[in-house]
PDB file of C-alpha atoms in Angstrom:
ATOM      1  CA  MET A 142       0.000   0.000   0.000  1.00 92.00           C
ATOM      2  CA  LEU A 143       1.002   3.608  -0.575  1.00 96.00           C
ATOM      3  CA  ARG A 144       1.777   5.140   2.838  1.00 97.00           C
ATOM      4  CA  ILE A 145       0.708   8.785   3.047  1.00 98.00           C
ATOM      5  CA  ALA A 146       1.323  11.329   5.826  1.00 98.00           C
ATOM      6  CA  VAL A 147      -1.612  13.705   6.400  1.00 97.00           C
ATOM      7  CA  PRO A 148      -1.747  16.749   8.739  1.00 96.00           C
ATOM      8  CA  ASN A 149      -3.700  15.883  11.877  1.00 95.00           C
ATOM      9  CA  LYS A 150      -4.514  19.460  12.947  1.00 91.00           C
ATOM     10  CA  GLY A 151      -4.073  23.130  12.163  1.00 88.00           C
ATOM     11  CA  SER A 152      -4.850  25.098   9.015  1.00 89.00           C
ATOM     12  CA  LEU A 153      -3.589  22.291   6.774  1.00 94.00           C
ATOM     13  CA  SER A 154      -5.748  19.526   8.232  1.00 94.00           C
ATOM     14  CA  GLY A 155      -9.282  20.393   7.077  1.00 94.00           C
ATOM     15  CA  PRO A 156      -8.450  21.402   3.488  1.00 96.00           C
ATOM     16  CA  ALA A 157      -6.179  18.365   3.088  1.00 96.00           C
ATOM     17  CA  ALA A 158      -8.959  16.051   4.270  1.00 95.00           C
ATOM     18  CA  ASP A 159     -11.423  17.727   1.899  1.00 95.00           C
ATOM     19  CA  MET A 160      -9.080  17.288  -1.055  1.00 96.00           C
ATOM     20  CA  LEU A 161      -8.406  13.644  -0.267  1.00 97.00           C
ATOM     21  CA  HIS A 162     -12.142  13.023   0.083  1.00 95.00           C
ATOM     22  CA  GLU A 163     -12.790  14.657  -3.299  1.00 95.00           C
ATOM     23  CA  ALA A 164     -10.042  12.463  -4.749  1.00 95.00           C
ATOM     24  CA  GLY A 165     -11.936   9.381  -3.569  1.00 95.00           C
ATOM     25  CA  TYR A 166      -9.910   8.361  -0.521  1.00 96.00           C
ATOM     26  CA  ARG A 167     -11.425   7.149   2.722  1.00 94.00           C
ATOM     27  CA  GLN A 168     -11.120   9.552   5.663  1.00 91.00           C
ATOM     28  CA  ARG A 169     -11.026   9.086   9.420  1.00 91.00           C
ATOM     29  CA  ARG A 170     -14.300   9.255  11.324  1.00 88.00           C
ATOM     30  CA  GLU A 171     -12.921  11.052  14.380  1.00 86.00           C
ATOM     31  CA  SER A 172      -9.869  13.133  15.231  1.00 82.00           C
ATOM     32  CA  LYS A 173      -8.430  10.483  17.564  1.00 85.00           C
ATOM     33  CA  GLU A 174      -7.775   8.092  14.690  1.00 87.00           C
ATOM     34  CA  LEU A 175      -4.076   8.179  13.795  1.00 92.00           C
ATOM     35  CA  ARG A 176      -4.161   5.639  10.966  1.00 94.00           C
ATOM     36  CA  VAL A 177      -6.744   4.818   8.320  1.00 95.00           C
ATOM     37  CA  VAL A 178      -6.481   1.896   5.917  1.00 95.00           C
ATOM     38  CA  ASP A 179      -8.195   2.258   2.550  1.00 95.00           C
ATOM     39  CA  PRO A 180      -7.919  -1.198   0.919  1.00 95.00           C
ATOM     40  CA  VAL A 181     -10.030  -0.236  -2.095  1.00 95.00           C
ATOM     41  CA  ASN A 182      -7.539   2.465  -3.112  1.00 95.00           C
ATOM     42  CA  GLU A 183      -4.524   0.617  -1.667  1.00 95.00           C
ATOM     43  CA  VAL A 184      -3.385   3.427   0.622  1.00 96.00           C
ATOM     44  CA  GLU A 185      -2.669   3.889   4.316  1.00 97.00           C
ATOM     45  CA  LEU A 186      -3.147   7.355   5.758  1.00 97.00           C
ATOM     46  CA  PHE A 187      -1.114   8.358   8.811  1.00 97.00           C
ATOM     47  CA  TYR A 188      -2.295  11.478  10.667  1.00 97.00           C
ATOM     48  CA  LEU A 189       0.737  13.321  12.026  1.00 96.00           C
ATOM     49  CA  ARG A 190       1.785  16.729  13.316  1.00 95.00           C
ATOM     50  CA  PRO A 191       2.388  18.930  10.254  1.00 95.00           C
ATOM     51  CA  ARG A 192       5.881  19.826  11.492  1.00 93.00           C
ATOM     52  CA  ASP A 193       6.860  16.147  11.677  1.00 96.00           C
ATOM     53  CA  ILE A 194       5.648  15.032   8.259  1.00 97.00           C
ATOM     54  CA  ALA A 195       8.789  15.987   6.315  1.00 97.00           C
ATOM     55  CA  ILE A 196      10.925  14.030   8.798  1.00 97.00           C
ATOM     56  CA  TYR A 197       8.834  10.868   8.434  1.00 97.00           C
ATOM     57  CA  VAL A 198       8.804  11.115   4.644  1.00 97.00           C
ATOM     58  CA  SER A 199      12.537  11.785   4.393  1.00 96.00           C
ATOM     59  CA  SER A 200      13.232   8.708   6.530  1.00 94.00           C
ATOM     60  CA  GLY A 201      11.530   6.519   3.944  1.00 92.00           C
ATOM     61  CA  ARG A 202       9.046   5.158   6.497  1.00 93.00           C
ATOM     62  CA  LEU A 203       6.245   6.899   4.615  1.00 96.00           C
ATOM     63  CA  ASP A 204       6.126   7.293   0.850  1.00 96.00           C
ATOM     64  CA  ILE A 205       4.660  10.784   0.482  1.00 97.00           C
ATOM     65  CA  GLY A 206       3.051  13.453   2.632  1.00 97.00           C
ATOM     66  CA  ILE A 207       1.035  16.646   2.621  1.00 98.00           C
ATOM     67  CA  THR A 208       2.558  19.541   4.546  1.00 97.00           C
ATOM     68  CA  GLY A 209       3.382  23.225   4.174  1.00 96.00           C
ATOM     69  CA  ARG A 210       6.269  24.413   2.020  1.00 96.00           C
ATOM     70  CA  ASP A 211       7.446  26.489   4.989  1.00 94.00           C
ATOM     71  CA  LEU A 212       7.459  23.441   7.263  1.00 95.00           C
ATOM     72  CA  LEU A 213       9.353  21.405   4.666  1.00 96.00           C
ATOM     73  CA  VAL A 214      12.081  24.038   4.317  1.00 94.00           C
ATOM     74  CA  ASP A 215      12.245  24.705   8.059  1.00 93.00           C
ATOM     75  CA  SER A 216      12.690  21.013   8.856  1.00 93.00           C
ATOM     76  CA  GLY A 217      15.864  20.671   6.801  1.00 92.00           C
ATOM     77  CA  ALA A 218      14.656  17.165   5.960  1.00 95.00           C
ATOM     78  CA  ASP A 219      15.915  15.331   2.889  1.00 95.00           C
ATOM     79  CA  ALA A 220      12.566  15.624   1.126  1.00 96.00           C
ATOM     80  CA  GLU A 221      11.308  17.554  -1.892  1.00 96.00           C
ATOM     81  CA  GLU A 222       8.119  19.197  -3.099  1.00 97.00           C
ATOM     82  CA  ILE A 223       6.422  17.428  -6.017  1.00 96.00           C
ATOM     83  CA  LEU A 224       2.995  19.099  -6.268  1.00 97.00           C
ATOM     84  CA  PRO A 225       1.641  22.446  -4.965  1.00 97.00           C
ATOM     85  CA  LEU A 226      -1.951  22.153  -3.753  1.00 97.00           C
ATOM     86  CA  GLY A 227      -3.135  25.759  -3.730  1.00 93.00           C
ATOM     87  CA  PHE A 228      -4.491  26.018  -0.176  1.00 93.00           C
ATOM     88  CA  ALA A 229      -3.091  27.275   3.160  1.00 91.00           C
ATOM     89  CA  ARG A 230      -1.239  30.037   1.320  1.00 91.00           C
ATOM     90  CA  SER A 231       0.841  32.394   3.448  1.00 90.00           C
ATOM     91  CA  THR A 232       3.783  34.785   3.205  1.00 92.00           C
ATOM     92  CA  PHE A 233       6.776  34.760   5.541  1.00 93.00           C
ATOM     93  CA  ARG A 234       8.035  38.261   6.416  1.00 93.00           C
ATOM     94  CA  PHE A 235      10.327  40.216   8.711  1.00 95.00           C
ATOM     95  CA  ALA A 236       8.720  42.773  11.045  1.00 94.00           C
ATOM     96  CA  SER A 237       9.927  45.319  13.586  1.00 94.00           C
ATOM     97  CA  ARG A 238       8.924  48.592  15.198  1.00 93.00           C
ATOM     98  CA  PRO A 239       8.149  51.286  12.610  1.00 92.00           C
ATOM     99  CA  GLY A 240      11.344  52.827  11.260  1.00 89.00           C
ATOM    100  CA  ALA A 241      13.680  50.335  12.941  1.00 90.00           C
ATOM    101  CA  ALA A 242      14.535  48.605   9.655  1.00 91.00           C
ATOM    102  CA  THR A 243      13.735  48.998   5.972  1.00 90.00           C
ATOM    103  CA  GLY A 244      15.534  46.033   4.419  1.00 92.00           C
ATOM    104  CA  ILE A 245      17.463  42.888   5.170  1.00 93.00           C
ATOM    105  CA  GLN A 246      20.764  44.792   5.283  1.00 93.00           C
ATOM    106  CA  ASP A 247      19.514  46.472   8.471  1.00 93.00           C
ATOM    107  CA  LEU A 248      19.530  43.114  10.261  1.00 94.00           C
ATOM    108  CA  LYS A 249      23.328  42.923  10.586  1.00 94.00           C
ATOM    109  CA  GLY A 250      24.243  42.380  14.221  1.00 93.00           C
ATOM    110  CA  LYS A 251      20.610  42.168  15.304  1.00 93.00           C
ATOM    111  CA  THR A 252      18.626  39.334  16.891  1.00 95.00           C
ATOM    112  CA  VAL A 253      15.650  37.831  15.056  1.00 95.00           C
ATOM    113  CA  ALA A 254      12.979  35.864  16.929  1.00 95.00           C
ATOM    114  CA  THR A 255      10.997  33.251  15.019  1.00 95.00           C
ATOM    115  CA  SER A 256       9.265  29.893  15.215  1.00 92.00           C
ATOM    116  CA  TYR A 257      10.908  28.960  11.890  1.00 92.00           C
ATOM    117  CA  GLU A 258      14.599  28.996  12.759  1.00 92.00           C
ATOM    118  CA  GLY A 259      15.620  26.828   9.800  1.00 92.00           C
ATOM    119  CA  ILE A 260      13.994  29.117   7.219  1.00 93.00           C
ATOM    120  CA  VAL A 261      15.328  32.336   8.735  1.00 94.00           C
ATOM    121  CA  ALA A 262      18.874  31.070   9.317  1.00 93.00           C
ATOM    122  CA  ALA A 263      19.121  29.764   5.764  1.00 92.00           C
ATOM    123  CA  HIS A 264      17.711  32.996   4.308  1.00 94.00           C
ATOM    124  CA  LEU A 265      20.122  35.178   6.277  1.00 94.00           C
ATOM    125  CA  ALA A 266      23.045  32.973   5.248  1.00 93.00           C
ATOM    126  CA  ASP A 267      22.001  33.149   1.584  1.00 93.00           C
ATOM    127  CA  GLN A 268      21.935  36.949   1.824  1.00 93.00           C
ATOM    128  CA  GLY A 269      25.279  37.113   3.650  1.00 94.00           C
ATOM    129  CA  ILE A 270      23.734  38.699   6.747  1.00 94.00           C
ATOM    130  CA  ASP A 271      25.392  38.068  10.121  1.00 94.00           C
ATOM    131  CA  ALA A 272      22.509  38.077  12.609  1.00 94.00           C
ATOM    132  CA  SER A 273      21.435  35.950  15.576  1.00 93.00           C
ATOM    133  CA  VAL A 274      18.294  33.808  15.402  1.00 95.00           C
ATOM    134  CA  VAL A 275      16.290  32.973  18.530  1.00 94.00           C
ATOM    135  CA  HIS A 276      13.770  30.134  18.354  1.00 93.00           C
ATOM    136  CA  LEU A 277      10.408  30.727  20.041  1.00 92.00           C
ATOM    137  CA  ASP A 278       7.343  28.478  19.965  1.00 87.00           C
ATOM    138  CA  GLY A 279       3.966  30.081  19.454  1.00 76.00           C
ATOM    139  CA  ALA A 280       3.284  33.787  18.963  1.00 77.00           C
ATOM    140  CA  VAL A 281       6.465  35.815  18.530  1.00 89.00           C
ATOM    141  CA  GLU A 282       4.901  39.304  18.367  1.00 86.00           C
ATOM    142  CA  THR A 283       5.802  40.046  22.013  1.00 88.00           C
ATOM    143  CA  ALA A 284       9.497  39.183  21.558  1.00 91.00           C
ATOM    144  CA  ILE A 285      10.408  42.782  20.701  1.00 91.00           C
ATOM    145  CA  GLU A 286       8.392  44.328  23.542  1.00 88.00           C
ATOM    146  CA  LEU A 287      10.040  41.964  26.044  1.00 89.00           C
ATOM    147  CA  GLY A 288      13.523  42.667  24.712  1.00 89.00           C
ATOM    148  CA  VAL A 289      14.218  39.171  23.398  1.00 91.00           C
ATOM    149  CA  ALA A 290      14.861  40.427  19.856  1.00 93.00           C
ATOM    150  CA  GLU A 291      14.845  43.574  17.741  1.00 93.00           C
ATOM    151  CA  VAL A 292      13.149  41.860  14.800  1.00 95.00           C
ATOM    152  CA  ILE A 293      10.725  38.978  14.319  1.00 94.00           C
ATOM    153  CA  ALA A 294      10.104  36.725  11.328  1.00 94.00           C
ATOM    154  CA  ASP A 295       6.717  35.094  11.024  1.00 90.00           C
ATOM    155  CA  VAL A 296       3.863  34.053   8.770  1.00 87.00           C
ATOM    156  CA  VAL A 297       1.852  37.102   7.727  1.00 82.00           C
ATOM    157  CA  GLU A 298      -1.711  36.752   6.439  1.00 73.00           C
ATOM    158  CA  THR A 299      -3.585  39.992   7.092  1.00 71.00           C
ATOM    159  CA  GLY A 300      -0.974  41.706   9.292  1.00 73.00           C
ATOM    160  CA  THR A 301      -3.565  42.501  11.964  1.00 77.00           C
ATOM    161  CA  SER A 302      -1.666  40.770  14.787  1.00 81.00           C
ATOM    162  CA  LEU A 303       1.508  42.668  13.913  1.00 85.00           C
ATOM    163  CA  ARG A 304      -0.258  46.024  13.794  1.00 86.00           C
ATOM    164  CA  ASN A 305      -1.910  45.312  17.144  1.00 84.00           C
ATOM    165  CA  ALA A 306       1.558  44.681  18.572  1.00 85.00           C
ATOM    166  CA  GLY A 307       2.834  47.985  17.134  1.00 89.00           C
ATOM    167  CA  LEU A 308       4.944  46.311  14.442  1.00 91.00           C
ATOM    168  CA  GLU A 309       5.181  46.594  10.660  1.00 91.00           C
ATOM    169  CA  VAL A 310       6.613  44.351   7.970  1.00 91.00           C
ATOM    170  CA  PHE A 311       9.624  45.453   5.948  1.00 92.00           C
ATOM    171  CA  GLY A 312      11.784  44.231   3.113  1.00 91.00           C
ATOM    172  CA  GLU A 313      11.027  41.530   0.570  1.00 92.00           C
ATOM    173  CA  PRO A 314       9.123  38.375   1.596  1.00 93.00           C
ATOM    174  CA  ILE A 315      11.341  35.600   2.906  1.00 94.00           C
ATOM    175  CA  MET A 316       9.201  33.009   1.145  1.00 94.00           C
ATOM    176  CA  LYS A 317       5.667  32.268  -0.037  1.00 94.00           C
ATOM    177  CA  SER A 318       4.185  29.060   1.280  1.00 94.00           C
ATOM    178  CA  GLU A 319       1.239  26.792   0.544  1.00 95.00           C
ATOM    179  CA  ALA A 320       0.281  23.150   1.064  1.00 97.00           C
ATOM    180  CA  VAL A 321       2.411  20.784  -1.004  1.00 98.00           C
ATOM    181  CA  VAL A 322       2.870  17.066  -1.611  1.00 98.00           C
ATOM    182  CA  ILE A 323       6.373  15.908  -0.721  1.00 98.00           C
ATOM    183  CA  ARG A 324       8.458  12.749  -1.129  1.00 96.00           C
ATOM    184  CA  ARG A 325      11.907  11.595  -0.065  1.00 96.00           C
ATOM    185  CA  ARG A 326      14.631  13.132  -2.181  1.00 94.00           C
ATOM    186  CA  GLY A 327      15.952  10.520  -4.571  1.00 88.00           C
ATOM    187  CA  ALA A 328      12.833   8.325  -4.371  1.00 88.00           C
ATOM    188  CA  GLU A 329      11.645   6.591  -7.525  1.00 84.00           C
ATOM    189  CA  ALA A 330      10.090   9.343  -9.633  1.00 79.00           C
ATOM    190  CA  ASP A 331       7.883   7.035 -11.714  1.00 86.00           C
ATOM    191  CA  ASP A 332       6.370   4.965  -8.901  1.00 91.00           C
ATOM    192  CA  PRO A 333       2.934   4.011 -10.382  1.00 94.00           C
ATOM    193  CA  LYS A 334       1.129   4.339  -7.038  1.00 95.00           C
ATOM    194  CA  VAL A 335       2.557   7.814  -6.429  1.00 95.00           C
ATOM    195  CA  GLN A 336       1.729   8.901  -9.984  1.00 95.00           C
ATOM    196  CA  GLN A 337      -1.868   7.703  -9.583  1.00 95.00           C
ATOM    197  CA  PHE A 338      -2.181   9.648  -6.328  1.00 96.00           C
ATOM    198  CA  LEU A 339      -0.824  12.795  -7.977  1.00 96.00           C
ATOM    199  CA  ARG A 340      -3.194  12.421 -10.939  1.00 95.00           C
ATOM    200  CA  ARG A 341      -6.133  12.241  -8.560  1.00 96.00           C
ATOM    201  CA  LEU A 342      -5.102  15.397  -6.723  1.00 96.00           C
ATOM    202  CA  GLN A 343      -4.393  17.188  -9.995  1.00 95.00           C
ATOM    203  CA  GLY A 344      -7.886  16.163 -11.095  1.00 94.00           C
ATOM    204  CA  VAL A 345      -9.335  17.780  -7.986  1.00 95.00           C
ATOM    205  CA  LEU A 346      -7.362  20.971  -8.645  1.00 95.00           C
ATOM    206  CA  VAL A 347      -8.647  21.134 -12.224  1.00 93.00           C
ATOM    207  CA  ALA A 348     -12.212  20.370 -11.134  1.00 94.00           C
ATOM    208  CA  ARG A 349     -12.053  23.243  -8.658  1.00 94.00           C
ATOM    209  CA  THR A 350     -10.627  25.626 -11.228  1.00 94.00           C
ATOM    210  CA  TYR A 351     -12.858  24.920 -14.241  1.00 96.00           C
ATOM    211  CA  VAL A 352     -16.549  24.496 -15.031  1.00 97.00           C
ATOM    212  CA  MET A 353     -18.147  22.787 -18.011  1.00 97.00           C
ATOM    213  CA  MET A 354     -19.977  25.210 -20.297  1.00 98.00           C
ATOM    214  CA  ASP A 355     -22.641  24.181 -22.814  1.00 98.00           C
ATOM    215  CA  TYR A 356     -24.429  26.452 -25.252  1.00 98.00           C
ATOM    216  CA  ASP A 357     -26.111  26.615 -28.660  1.00 98.00           C
ATOM    217  CA  CYS A 358     -25.094  28.992 -31.422  1.00 97.00           C
ATOM    218  CA  ARG A 359     -25.601  29.531 -35.119  1.00 97.00           C
ATOM    219  CA  VAL A 360     -22.984  28.044 -37.449  1.00 97.00           C
ATOM    220  CA  GLU A 361     -21.947  31.456 -38.782  1.00 96.00           C
ATOM    221  CA  GLN A 362     -21.048  32.540 -35.214  1.00 97.00           C
ATOM    222  CA  LEU A 363     -19.188  29.342 -34.329  1.00 97.00           C
ATOM    223  CA  GLU A 364     -15.651  30.655 -34.867  1.00 96.00           C
ATOM    224  CA  LYS A 365     -16.308  33.671 -32.628  1.00 97.00           C
ATOM    225  CA  ALA A 366     -17.846  31.394 -29.988  1.00 97.00           C
ATOM    226  CA  VAL A 367     -14.953  28.924 -30.087  1.00 97.00           C
ATOM    227  CA  ALA A 368     -12.507  31.805 -29.679  1.00 97.00           C
ATOM    228  CA  LEU A 369     -14.265  32.585 -26.389  1.00 97.00           C
ATOM    229  CA  THR A 370     -14.343  28.923 -25.274  1.00 97.00           C
ATOM    230  CA  PRO A 371     -11.295  27.150 -26.732  1.00 96.00           C
ATOM    231  CA  GLY A 372     -11.390  24.451 -24.048  1.00 93.00           C
ATOM    232  CA  LEU A 373      -8.264  22.535 -23.072  1.00 90.00           C
ATOM    233  CA  GLU A 374      -7.640  20.918 -26.452  1.00 90.00           C
ATOM    234  CA  SER A 375     -10.696  21.884 -28.487  1.00 94.00           C
ATOM    235  CA  PRO A 376     -14.413  22.214 -27.744  1.00 96.00           C
ATOM    236  CA  THR A 377     -16.930  19.524 -28.677  1.00 97.00           C
ATOM    237  CA  VAL A 378     -19.263  20.710 -31.451  1.00 97.00           C
ATOM    238  CA  SER A 379     -22.413  18.770 -32.425  1.00 97.00           C
ATOM    239  CA  PRO A 380     -25.132  19.633 -34.974  1.00 96.00           C
ATOM    240  CA  LEU A 381     -28.616  20.370 -33.641  1.00 96.00           C
ATOM    241  CA  HIS A 382     -31.906  19.199 -35.159  1.00 94.00           C
ATOM    242  CA  ASN A 383     -32.622  22.740 -36.328  1.00 93.00           C
ATOM    243  CA  GLU A 384     -30.458  23.335 -39.372  1.00 93.00           C
ATOM    244  CA  GLY A 385     -27.828  26.038 -39.004  1.00 95.00           C
ATOM    245  CA  TRP A 386     -27.413  25.553 -35.250  1.00 97.00           C
ATOM    246  CA  VAL A 387     -24.744  23.642 -33.274  1.00 98.00           C
ATOM    247  CA  ALA A 388     -24.267  22.671 -29.640  1.00 98.00           C
ATOM    248  CA  VAL A 389     -20.870  23.463 -28.105  1.00 98.00           C
ATOM    249  CA  ARG A 390     -19.288  22.066 -24.944  1.00 97.00           C
ATOM    250  CA  ALA A 391     -15.988  23.227 -23.439  1.00 97.00           C
ATOM    251  CA  MET A 392     -14.186  23.596 -20.111  1.00 97.00           C
ATOM    252  CA  VAL A 393     -13.714  27.232 -19.070  1.00 97.00           C
ATOM    253  CA  PRO A 394     -12.037  28.848 -16.026  1.00 96.00           C
ATOM    254  CA  ALA A 395     -14.623  29.144 -13.262  1.00 96.00           C
ATOM    255  CA  LYS A 396     -13.597  32.688 -12.319  1.00 96.00           C
ATOM    256  CA  GLU A 397     -14.211  33.858 -15.901  1.00 97.00           C
ATOM    257  CA  ALA A 398     -17.444  31.933 -16.506  1.00 97.00           C
ATOM    258  CA  GLN A 399     -19.883  34.824 -16.010  1.00 98.00           C
ATOM    259  CA  ARG A 400     -17.956  37.133 -18.342  1.00 98.00           C
ATOM    260  CA  ILE A 401     -17.738  34.414 -20.997  1.00 98.00           C
ATOM    261  CA  MET A 402     -21.480  33.789 -20.740  1.00 98.00           C
ATOM    262  CA  ASP A 403     -22.126  37.504 -21.301  1.00 98.00           C
ATOM    263  CA  ASP A 404     -19.830  37.563 -24.342  1.00 98.00           C
ATOM    264  CA  LEU A 405     -21.455  34.445 -25.805  1.00 98.00           C
ATOM    265  CA  TYR A 406     -24.920  35.911 -25.373  1.00 98.00           C
ATOM    266  CA  ASP A 407     -23.801  39.085 -27.125  1.00 97.00           C
ATOM    267  CA  ILE A 408     -22.833  37.137 -30.259  1.00 97.00           C
ATOM    268  CA  GLY A 409     -26.121  35.246 -30.309  1.00 96.00           C
ATOM    269  CA  ALA A 410     -25.422  32.078 -28.300  1.00 97.00           C
ATOM    270  CA  ARG A 411     -28.374  30.770 -26.308  1.00 96.00           C
ATOM    271  CA  ALA A 412     -29.172  28.062 -23.736  1.00 97.00           C
ATOM    272  CA  ILE A 413     -25.862  28.798 -22.037  1.00 98.00           C
ATOM    273  CA  LEU A 414     -25.278  26.523 -19.050  1.00 97.00           C
ATOM    274  CA  THR A 415     -22.421  25.894 -16.625  1.00 97.00           C
ATOM    275  CA  THR A 416     -21.947  22.669 -14.670  1.00 97.00           C
ATOM    276  CA  ALA A 417     -19.563  21.935 -11.813  1.00 95.00           C
ATOM    277  CA  ILE A 418     -16.832  19.366 -12.479  1.00 93.00           C
ATOM    278  CA  HIS A 419     -16.477  16.811  -9.677  1.00 88.00           C
ATOM    279  CA  ALA A 420     -13.565  14.803 -11.049  1.00 84.00           C
ATOM    280  CA  CYS A 421     -11.158  15.119 -13.929  1.00 87.00           C
ATOM    281  CA  ARG A 422      -8.186  13.476 -15.663  1.00 84.00           C
ATOM    282  CA  LEU A 423      -6.211  15.430 -18.225  1.00 81.00           C
TER     283      LEU A 423
END
């Protein structure tokens, strides 16, 4: 069986479970379950702390895992990202009191507090900055007020927590993170079970991104209509009973569907419908 590490809590847990469910995999019934066997799909799911997943995968004990890109990099584990999943997006930034720093060069000789010591230390080293890094668990916003550090580095979503603590972000982002699928570095790239798993998740991503659009249009307007709905390879076009009319079906980006429907209507298309896609293979 394919052995998969899944986040057991936090912002990664719910969306990961939803994606796996949409991909057809059995899920645990209660949060206390640490292992779920899915014999139909030949997988075992192990529910682990998100911070530990990269370590388990890099050891070879588990084949692949879902974790955050930030947690993968911070762990220093011998594992690699093989598929971004598009949820749990965040940006990792430096912050300090207003005016205390404007760029990374201002960090020379300073102390930076963070819960992601591996990421920050590596970033400072890459930039040639000699600064101290202090590891703190949990919220780091109070580190400056209590004199532990002059600067903090943390995940920034809205920035509200930082502003409430009297801090502001500065400089370029350290990294942008999201949920990713990882595997041990050097593992067999063409493992059929892993490839099937990735195809399923890619199918979910496509199904969430596109809708199926159907409409009728006159033959003389077909080229204009197809230009609006080119599909992935080419739209399906079928003749209707009424001569001079055709039915067209194509996948279109969900976020653009309403605009496309308006444009189709303007050129004379009618009976324009959109349908959600629940599963897909490209």
